[in-house]
Tab-separated table of N, CA and C in Angstrom:
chain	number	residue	atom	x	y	z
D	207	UNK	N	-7.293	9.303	-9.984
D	207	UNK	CA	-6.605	9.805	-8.820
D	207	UNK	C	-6.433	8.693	-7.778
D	208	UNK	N	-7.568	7.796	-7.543
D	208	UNK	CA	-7.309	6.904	-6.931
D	208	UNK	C	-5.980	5.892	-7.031
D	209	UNK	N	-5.530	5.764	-8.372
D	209	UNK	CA	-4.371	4.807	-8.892
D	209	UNK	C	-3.718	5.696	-8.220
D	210	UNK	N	-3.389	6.495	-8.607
D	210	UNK	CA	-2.034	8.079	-8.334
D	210	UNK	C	-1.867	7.702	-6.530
D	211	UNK	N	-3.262	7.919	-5.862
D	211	UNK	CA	-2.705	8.274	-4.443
D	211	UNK	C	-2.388	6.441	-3.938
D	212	UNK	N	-3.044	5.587	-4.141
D	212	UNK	CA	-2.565	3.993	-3.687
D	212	UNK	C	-1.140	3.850	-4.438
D	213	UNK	N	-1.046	4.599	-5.043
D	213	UNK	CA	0.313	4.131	-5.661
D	213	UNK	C	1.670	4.525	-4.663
D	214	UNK	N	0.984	5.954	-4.824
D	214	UNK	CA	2.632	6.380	-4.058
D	214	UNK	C	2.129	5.961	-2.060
D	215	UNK	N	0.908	5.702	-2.080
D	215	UNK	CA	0.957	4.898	-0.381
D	215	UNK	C	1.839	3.675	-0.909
D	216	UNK	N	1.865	2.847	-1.564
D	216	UNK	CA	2.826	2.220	-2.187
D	216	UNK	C	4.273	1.782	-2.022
D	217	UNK	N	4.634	3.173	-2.268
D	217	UNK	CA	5.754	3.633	-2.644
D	217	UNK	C	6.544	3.544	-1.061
D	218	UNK	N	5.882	4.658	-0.725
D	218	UNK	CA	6.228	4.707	0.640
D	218	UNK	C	6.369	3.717	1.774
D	219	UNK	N	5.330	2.741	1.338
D	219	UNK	CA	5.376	1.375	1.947
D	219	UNK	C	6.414	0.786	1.863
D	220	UNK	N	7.082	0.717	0.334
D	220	UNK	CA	8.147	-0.266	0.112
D	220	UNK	C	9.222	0.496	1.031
D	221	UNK	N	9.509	1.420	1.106
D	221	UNK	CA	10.673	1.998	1.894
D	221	UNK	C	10.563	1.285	3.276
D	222	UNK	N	9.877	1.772	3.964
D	222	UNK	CA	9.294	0.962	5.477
D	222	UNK	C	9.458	-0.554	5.730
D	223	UNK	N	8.816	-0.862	4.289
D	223	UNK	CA	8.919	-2.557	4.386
D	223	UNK	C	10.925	-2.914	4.650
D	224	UNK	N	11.396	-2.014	3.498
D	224	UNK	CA	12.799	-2.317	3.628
D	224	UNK	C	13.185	-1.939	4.632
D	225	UNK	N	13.307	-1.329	5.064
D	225	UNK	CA	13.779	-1.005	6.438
D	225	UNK	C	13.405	-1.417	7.684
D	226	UNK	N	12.098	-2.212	7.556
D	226	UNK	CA	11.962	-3.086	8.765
D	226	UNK	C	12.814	-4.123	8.541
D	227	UNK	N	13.350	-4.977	7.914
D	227	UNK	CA	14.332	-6.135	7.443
D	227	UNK	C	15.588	-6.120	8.315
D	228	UNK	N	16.484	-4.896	8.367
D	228	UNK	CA	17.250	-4.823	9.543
D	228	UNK	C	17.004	-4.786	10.897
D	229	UNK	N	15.356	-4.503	11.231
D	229	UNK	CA	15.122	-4.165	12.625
D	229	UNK	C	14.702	-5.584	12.647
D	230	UNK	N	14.218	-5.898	12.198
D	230	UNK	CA	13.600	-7.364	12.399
D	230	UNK	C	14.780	-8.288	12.775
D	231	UNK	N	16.237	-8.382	11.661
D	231	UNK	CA	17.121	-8.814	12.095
D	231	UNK	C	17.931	-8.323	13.493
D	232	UNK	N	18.678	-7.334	13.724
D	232	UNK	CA	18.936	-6.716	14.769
D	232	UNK	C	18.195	-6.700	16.091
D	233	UNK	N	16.869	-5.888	16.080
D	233	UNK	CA	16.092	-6.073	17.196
D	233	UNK	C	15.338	-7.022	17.770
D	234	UNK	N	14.884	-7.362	16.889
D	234	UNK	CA	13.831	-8.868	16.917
D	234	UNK	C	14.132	-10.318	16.994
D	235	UNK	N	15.646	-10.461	16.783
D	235	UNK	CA	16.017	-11.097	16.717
D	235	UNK	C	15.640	-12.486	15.636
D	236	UNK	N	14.960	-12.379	14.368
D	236	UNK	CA	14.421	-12.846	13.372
D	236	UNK	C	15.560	-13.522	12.614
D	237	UNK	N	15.489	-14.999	12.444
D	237	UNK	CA	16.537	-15.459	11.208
D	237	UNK	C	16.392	-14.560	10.328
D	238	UNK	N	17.852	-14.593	9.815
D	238	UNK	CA	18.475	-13.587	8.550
D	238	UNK	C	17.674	-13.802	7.093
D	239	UNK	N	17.551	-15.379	6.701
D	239	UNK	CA	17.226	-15.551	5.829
D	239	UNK	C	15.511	-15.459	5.879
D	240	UNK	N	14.721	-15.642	6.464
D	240	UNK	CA	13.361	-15.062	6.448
D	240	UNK	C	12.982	-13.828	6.786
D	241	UNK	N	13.952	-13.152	7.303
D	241	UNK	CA	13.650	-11.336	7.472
D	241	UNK	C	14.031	-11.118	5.841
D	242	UNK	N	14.990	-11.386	5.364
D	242	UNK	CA	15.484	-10.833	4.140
D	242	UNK	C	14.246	-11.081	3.142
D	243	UNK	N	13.993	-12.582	3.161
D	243	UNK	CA	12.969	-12.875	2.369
D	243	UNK	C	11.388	-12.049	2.299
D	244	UNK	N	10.955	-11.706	3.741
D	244	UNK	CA	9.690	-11.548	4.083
D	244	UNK	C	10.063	-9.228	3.879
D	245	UNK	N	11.192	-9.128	4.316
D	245	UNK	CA	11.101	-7.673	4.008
D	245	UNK	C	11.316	-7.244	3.088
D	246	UNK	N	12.509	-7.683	2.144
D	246	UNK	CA	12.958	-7.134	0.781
D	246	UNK	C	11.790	-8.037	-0.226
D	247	UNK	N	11.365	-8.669	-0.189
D	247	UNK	CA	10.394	-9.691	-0.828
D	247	UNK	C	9.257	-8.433	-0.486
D	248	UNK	N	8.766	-8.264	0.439
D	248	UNK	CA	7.594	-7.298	0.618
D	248	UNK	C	7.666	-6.057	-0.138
D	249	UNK	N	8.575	-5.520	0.118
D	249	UNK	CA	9.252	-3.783	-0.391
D	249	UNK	C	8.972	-4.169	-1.997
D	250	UNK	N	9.628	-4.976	-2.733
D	250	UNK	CA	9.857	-5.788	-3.904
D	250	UNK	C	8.222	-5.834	-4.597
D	251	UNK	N	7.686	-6.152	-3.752
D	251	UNK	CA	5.704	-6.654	-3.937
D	251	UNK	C	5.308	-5.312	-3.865
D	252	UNK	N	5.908	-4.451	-3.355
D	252	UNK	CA	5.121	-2.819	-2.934
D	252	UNK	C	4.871	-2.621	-4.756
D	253	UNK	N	6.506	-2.327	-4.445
D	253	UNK	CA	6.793	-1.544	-6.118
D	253	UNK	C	6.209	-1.756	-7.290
D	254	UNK	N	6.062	-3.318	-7.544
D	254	UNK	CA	5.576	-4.012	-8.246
D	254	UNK	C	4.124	-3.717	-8.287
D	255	UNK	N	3.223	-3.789	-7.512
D	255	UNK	CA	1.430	-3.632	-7.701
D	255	UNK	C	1.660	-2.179	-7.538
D	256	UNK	N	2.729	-1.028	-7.097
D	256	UNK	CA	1.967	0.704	-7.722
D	256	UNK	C	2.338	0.600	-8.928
D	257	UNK	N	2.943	-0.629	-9.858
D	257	UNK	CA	2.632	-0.190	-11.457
D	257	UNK	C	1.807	-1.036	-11.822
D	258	UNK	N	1.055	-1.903	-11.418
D	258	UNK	CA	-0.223	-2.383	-11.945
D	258	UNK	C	-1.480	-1.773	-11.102
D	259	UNK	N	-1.427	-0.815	-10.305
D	259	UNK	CA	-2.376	-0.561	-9.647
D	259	UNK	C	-3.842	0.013	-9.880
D	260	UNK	N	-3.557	0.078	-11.457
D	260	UNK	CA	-4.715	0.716	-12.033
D	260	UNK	C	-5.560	-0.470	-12.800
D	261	UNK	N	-5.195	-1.403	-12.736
D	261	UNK	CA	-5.967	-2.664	-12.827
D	261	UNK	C	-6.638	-2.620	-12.021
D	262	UNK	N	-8.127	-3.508	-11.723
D	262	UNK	CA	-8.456	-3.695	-10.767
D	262	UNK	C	-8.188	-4.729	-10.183
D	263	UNK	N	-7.390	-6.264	-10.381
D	263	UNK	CA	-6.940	-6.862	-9.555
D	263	UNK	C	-5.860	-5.892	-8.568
D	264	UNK	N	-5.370	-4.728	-9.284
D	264	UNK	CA	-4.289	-4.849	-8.877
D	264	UNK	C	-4.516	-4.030	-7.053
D	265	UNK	N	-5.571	-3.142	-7.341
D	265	UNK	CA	-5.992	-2.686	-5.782
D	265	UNK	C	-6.476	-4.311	-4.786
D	266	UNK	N	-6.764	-5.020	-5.390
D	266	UNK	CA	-6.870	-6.386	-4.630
D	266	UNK	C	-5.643	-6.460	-4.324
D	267	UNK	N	-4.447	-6.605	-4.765
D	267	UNK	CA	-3.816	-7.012	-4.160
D	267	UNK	C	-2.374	-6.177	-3.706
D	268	UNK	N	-2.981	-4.554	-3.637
D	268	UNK	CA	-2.960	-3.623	-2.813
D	268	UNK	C	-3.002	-4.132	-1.396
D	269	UNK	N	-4.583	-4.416	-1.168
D	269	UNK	CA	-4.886	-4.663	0.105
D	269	UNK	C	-4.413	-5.605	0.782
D	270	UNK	N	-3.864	-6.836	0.057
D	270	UNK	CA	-3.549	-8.052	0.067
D	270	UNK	C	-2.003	-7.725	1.222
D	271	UNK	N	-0.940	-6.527	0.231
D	271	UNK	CA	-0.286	-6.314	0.954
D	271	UNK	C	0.000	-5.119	2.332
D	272	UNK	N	-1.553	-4.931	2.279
D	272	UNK	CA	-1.609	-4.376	3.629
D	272	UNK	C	-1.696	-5.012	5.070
D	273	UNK	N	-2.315	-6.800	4.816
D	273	UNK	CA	-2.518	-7.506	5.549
D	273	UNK	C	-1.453	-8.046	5.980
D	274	UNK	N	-0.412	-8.145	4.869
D	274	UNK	CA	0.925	-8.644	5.082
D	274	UNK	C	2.012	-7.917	5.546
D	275	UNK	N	1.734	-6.740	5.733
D	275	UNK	CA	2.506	-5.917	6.297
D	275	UNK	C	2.092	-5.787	7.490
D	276	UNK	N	0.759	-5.873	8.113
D	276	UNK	CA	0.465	-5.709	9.524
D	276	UNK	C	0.938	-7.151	10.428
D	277	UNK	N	0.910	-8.171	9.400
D	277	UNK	CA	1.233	-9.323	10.005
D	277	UNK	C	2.628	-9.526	9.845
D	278	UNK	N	3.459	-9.153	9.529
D	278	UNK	CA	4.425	-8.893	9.858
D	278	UNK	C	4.924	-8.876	11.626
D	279	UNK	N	3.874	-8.101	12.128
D	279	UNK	CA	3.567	-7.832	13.533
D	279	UNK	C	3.990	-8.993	14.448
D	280	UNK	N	3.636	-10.129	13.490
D	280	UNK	CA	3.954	-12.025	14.387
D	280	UNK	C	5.563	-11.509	14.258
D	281	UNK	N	6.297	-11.436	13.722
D	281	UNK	CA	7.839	-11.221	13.827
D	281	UNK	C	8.077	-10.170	14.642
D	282	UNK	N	7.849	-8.949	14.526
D	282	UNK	CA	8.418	-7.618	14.917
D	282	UNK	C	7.128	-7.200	15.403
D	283	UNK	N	6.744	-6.968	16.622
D	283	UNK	CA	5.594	-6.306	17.253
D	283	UNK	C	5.499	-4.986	17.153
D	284	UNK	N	6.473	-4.231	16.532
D	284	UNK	CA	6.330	-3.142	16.213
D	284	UNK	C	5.644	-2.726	14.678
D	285	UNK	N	5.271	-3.839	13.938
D	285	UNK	CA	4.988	-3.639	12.605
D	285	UNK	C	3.551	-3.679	12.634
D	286	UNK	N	2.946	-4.310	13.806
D	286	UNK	CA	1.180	-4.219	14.221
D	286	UNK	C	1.256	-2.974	14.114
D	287	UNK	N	1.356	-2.126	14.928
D	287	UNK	CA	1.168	-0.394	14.812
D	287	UNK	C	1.900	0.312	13.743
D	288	UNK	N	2.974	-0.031	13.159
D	288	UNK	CA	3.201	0.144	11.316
D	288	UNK	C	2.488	-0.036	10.386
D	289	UNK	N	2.149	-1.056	10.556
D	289	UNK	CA	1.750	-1.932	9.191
D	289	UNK	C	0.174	-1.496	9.404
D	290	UNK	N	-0.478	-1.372	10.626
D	290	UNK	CA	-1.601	-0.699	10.876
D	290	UNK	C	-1.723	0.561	9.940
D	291	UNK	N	-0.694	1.593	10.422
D	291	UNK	CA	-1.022	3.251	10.130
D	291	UNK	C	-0.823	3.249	8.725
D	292	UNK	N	-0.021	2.534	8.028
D	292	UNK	CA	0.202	2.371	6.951
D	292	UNK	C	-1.202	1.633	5.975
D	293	UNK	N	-1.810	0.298	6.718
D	293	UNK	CA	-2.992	0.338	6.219
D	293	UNK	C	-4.105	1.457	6.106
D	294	UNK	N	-4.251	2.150	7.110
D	294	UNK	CA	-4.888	3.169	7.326
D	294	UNK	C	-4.859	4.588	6.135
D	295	UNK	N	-3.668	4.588	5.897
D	295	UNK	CA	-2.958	5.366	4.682
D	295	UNK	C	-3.542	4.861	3.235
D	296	UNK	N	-3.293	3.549	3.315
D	296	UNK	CA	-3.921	3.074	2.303
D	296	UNK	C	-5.367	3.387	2.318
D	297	UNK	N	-6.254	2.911	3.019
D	297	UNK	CA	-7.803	2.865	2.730
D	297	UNK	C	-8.141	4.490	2.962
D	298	UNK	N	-7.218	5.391	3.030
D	298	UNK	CA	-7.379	6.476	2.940
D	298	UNK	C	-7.757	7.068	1.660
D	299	UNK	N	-6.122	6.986	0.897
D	299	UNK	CA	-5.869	7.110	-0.381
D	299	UNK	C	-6.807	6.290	-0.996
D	300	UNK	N	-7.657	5.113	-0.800
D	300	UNK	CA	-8.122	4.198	-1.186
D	300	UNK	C	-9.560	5.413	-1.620
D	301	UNK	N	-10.206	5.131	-0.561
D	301	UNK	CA	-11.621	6.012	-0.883
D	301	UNK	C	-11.772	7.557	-1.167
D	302	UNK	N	-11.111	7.896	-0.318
D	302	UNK	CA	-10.449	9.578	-0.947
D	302	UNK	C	-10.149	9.649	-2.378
D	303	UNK	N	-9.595	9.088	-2.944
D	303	UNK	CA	-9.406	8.858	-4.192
D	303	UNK	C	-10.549	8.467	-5.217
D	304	UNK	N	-11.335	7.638	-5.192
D	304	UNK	CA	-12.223	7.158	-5.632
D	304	UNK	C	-13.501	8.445	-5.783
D	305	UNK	N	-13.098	9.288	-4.578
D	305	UNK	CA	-14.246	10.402	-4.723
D	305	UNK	C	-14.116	11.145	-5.312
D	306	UNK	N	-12.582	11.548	-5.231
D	306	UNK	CA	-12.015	12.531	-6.091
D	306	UNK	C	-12.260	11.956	-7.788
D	307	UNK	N	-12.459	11.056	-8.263
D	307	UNK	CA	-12.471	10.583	-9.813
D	307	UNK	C	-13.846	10.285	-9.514
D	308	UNK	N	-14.518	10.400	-8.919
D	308	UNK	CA	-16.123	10.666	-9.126
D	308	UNK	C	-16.553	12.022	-8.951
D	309	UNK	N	-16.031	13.178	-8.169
D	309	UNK	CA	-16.694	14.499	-9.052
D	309	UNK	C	-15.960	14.809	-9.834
D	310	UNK	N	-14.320	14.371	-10.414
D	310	UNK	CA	-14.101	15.065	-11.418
D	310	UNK	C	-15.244	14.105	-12.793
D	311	UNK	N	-15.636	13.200	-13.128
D	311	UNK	CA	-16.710	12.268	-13.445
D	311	UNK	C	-17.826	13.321	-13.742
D	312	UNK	N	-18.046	13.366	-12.549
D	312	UNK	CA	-19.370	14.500	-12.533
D	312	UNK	C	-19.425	15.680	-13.143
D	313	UNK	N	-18.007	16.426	-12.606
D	313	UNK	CA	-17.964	17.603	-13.295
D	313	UNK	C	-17.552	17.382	-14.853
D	314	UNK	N	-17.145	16.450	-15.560
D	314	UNK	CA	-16.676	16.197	-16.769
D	314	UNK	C	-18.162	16.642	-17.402
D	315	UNK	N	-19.290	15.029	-16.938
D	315	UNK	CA	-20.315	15.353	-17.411
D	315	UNK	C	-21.533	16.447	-17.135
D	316	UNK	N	-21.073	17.058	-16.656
D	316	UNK	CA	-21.626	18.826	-16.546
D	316	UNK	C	-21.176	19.636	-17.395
D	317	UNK	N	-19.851	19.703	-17.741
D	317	UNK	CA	-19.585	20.664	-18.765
D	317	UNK	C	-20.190	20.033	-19.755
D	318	UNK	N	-20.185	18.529	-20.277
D	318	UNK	CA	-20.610	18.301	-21.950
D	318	UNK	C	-21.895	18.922	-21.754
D	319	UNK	N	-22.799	18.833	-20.715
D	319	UNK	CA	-24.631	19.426	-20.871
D	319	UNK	C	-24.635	20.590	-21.356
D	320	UNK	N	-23.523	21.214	-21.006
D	320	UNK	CA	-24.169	22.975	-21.177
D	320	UNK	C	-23.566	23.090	-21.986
């Protein structure tokens, strides 16, 4: 369950990531060619680790792009409090998850006893 819920935080990320790329250009006033690079390049990195995410590098570098999405924030000061809630989402799904595949764990090995 843990893969399942980091995945689609994921998912959802990449949307956000893309769509900061125009605000960054437009509002922020950010060269074209490093917004494009750093947002569609990010969104691009989302998609990519929710299908390896059940590796365990691959939650490494889950987190990896949570850091990079908050820092984002140096360009668009609005992506500190994005890229924040969105981390937050993550280490949500992160440990929430992990508990959830430890009592189903538990309860697995309860039914084999009886």
């Amino acid at each position: 369950m843990r893969a399942r819920l980091c995945a689609a935080m994921l998912c959802f990320e990449a949307i956000l990531l893309g769509l900061s790329t125009p605000v960054m250009i437009t509002v922020e006033g950010v060269d074209k060619t490093l917004a494009l690079w750093l947002g569609i390049g990010l969104c691009v990195a989302c998609v990519v680790v929710a299908g390896v995410v059940r590796k365990p590098w691959g939650m490494w570098l889950g987190h990896a792009l949570q850091v990079a999405a908050i820092a984002l924030g140096l360009l668009a000061p609005a992506m500190f409090f994005v890229g924040g809630l969105f981390g937050a989402l993550w280490l949500g799904a992160f440990f929430l998850g992990g508990t959830i595949d430890e009592d189903r764990a538990r309860w697995a090995a309860a039914e084999v006893d009886q």
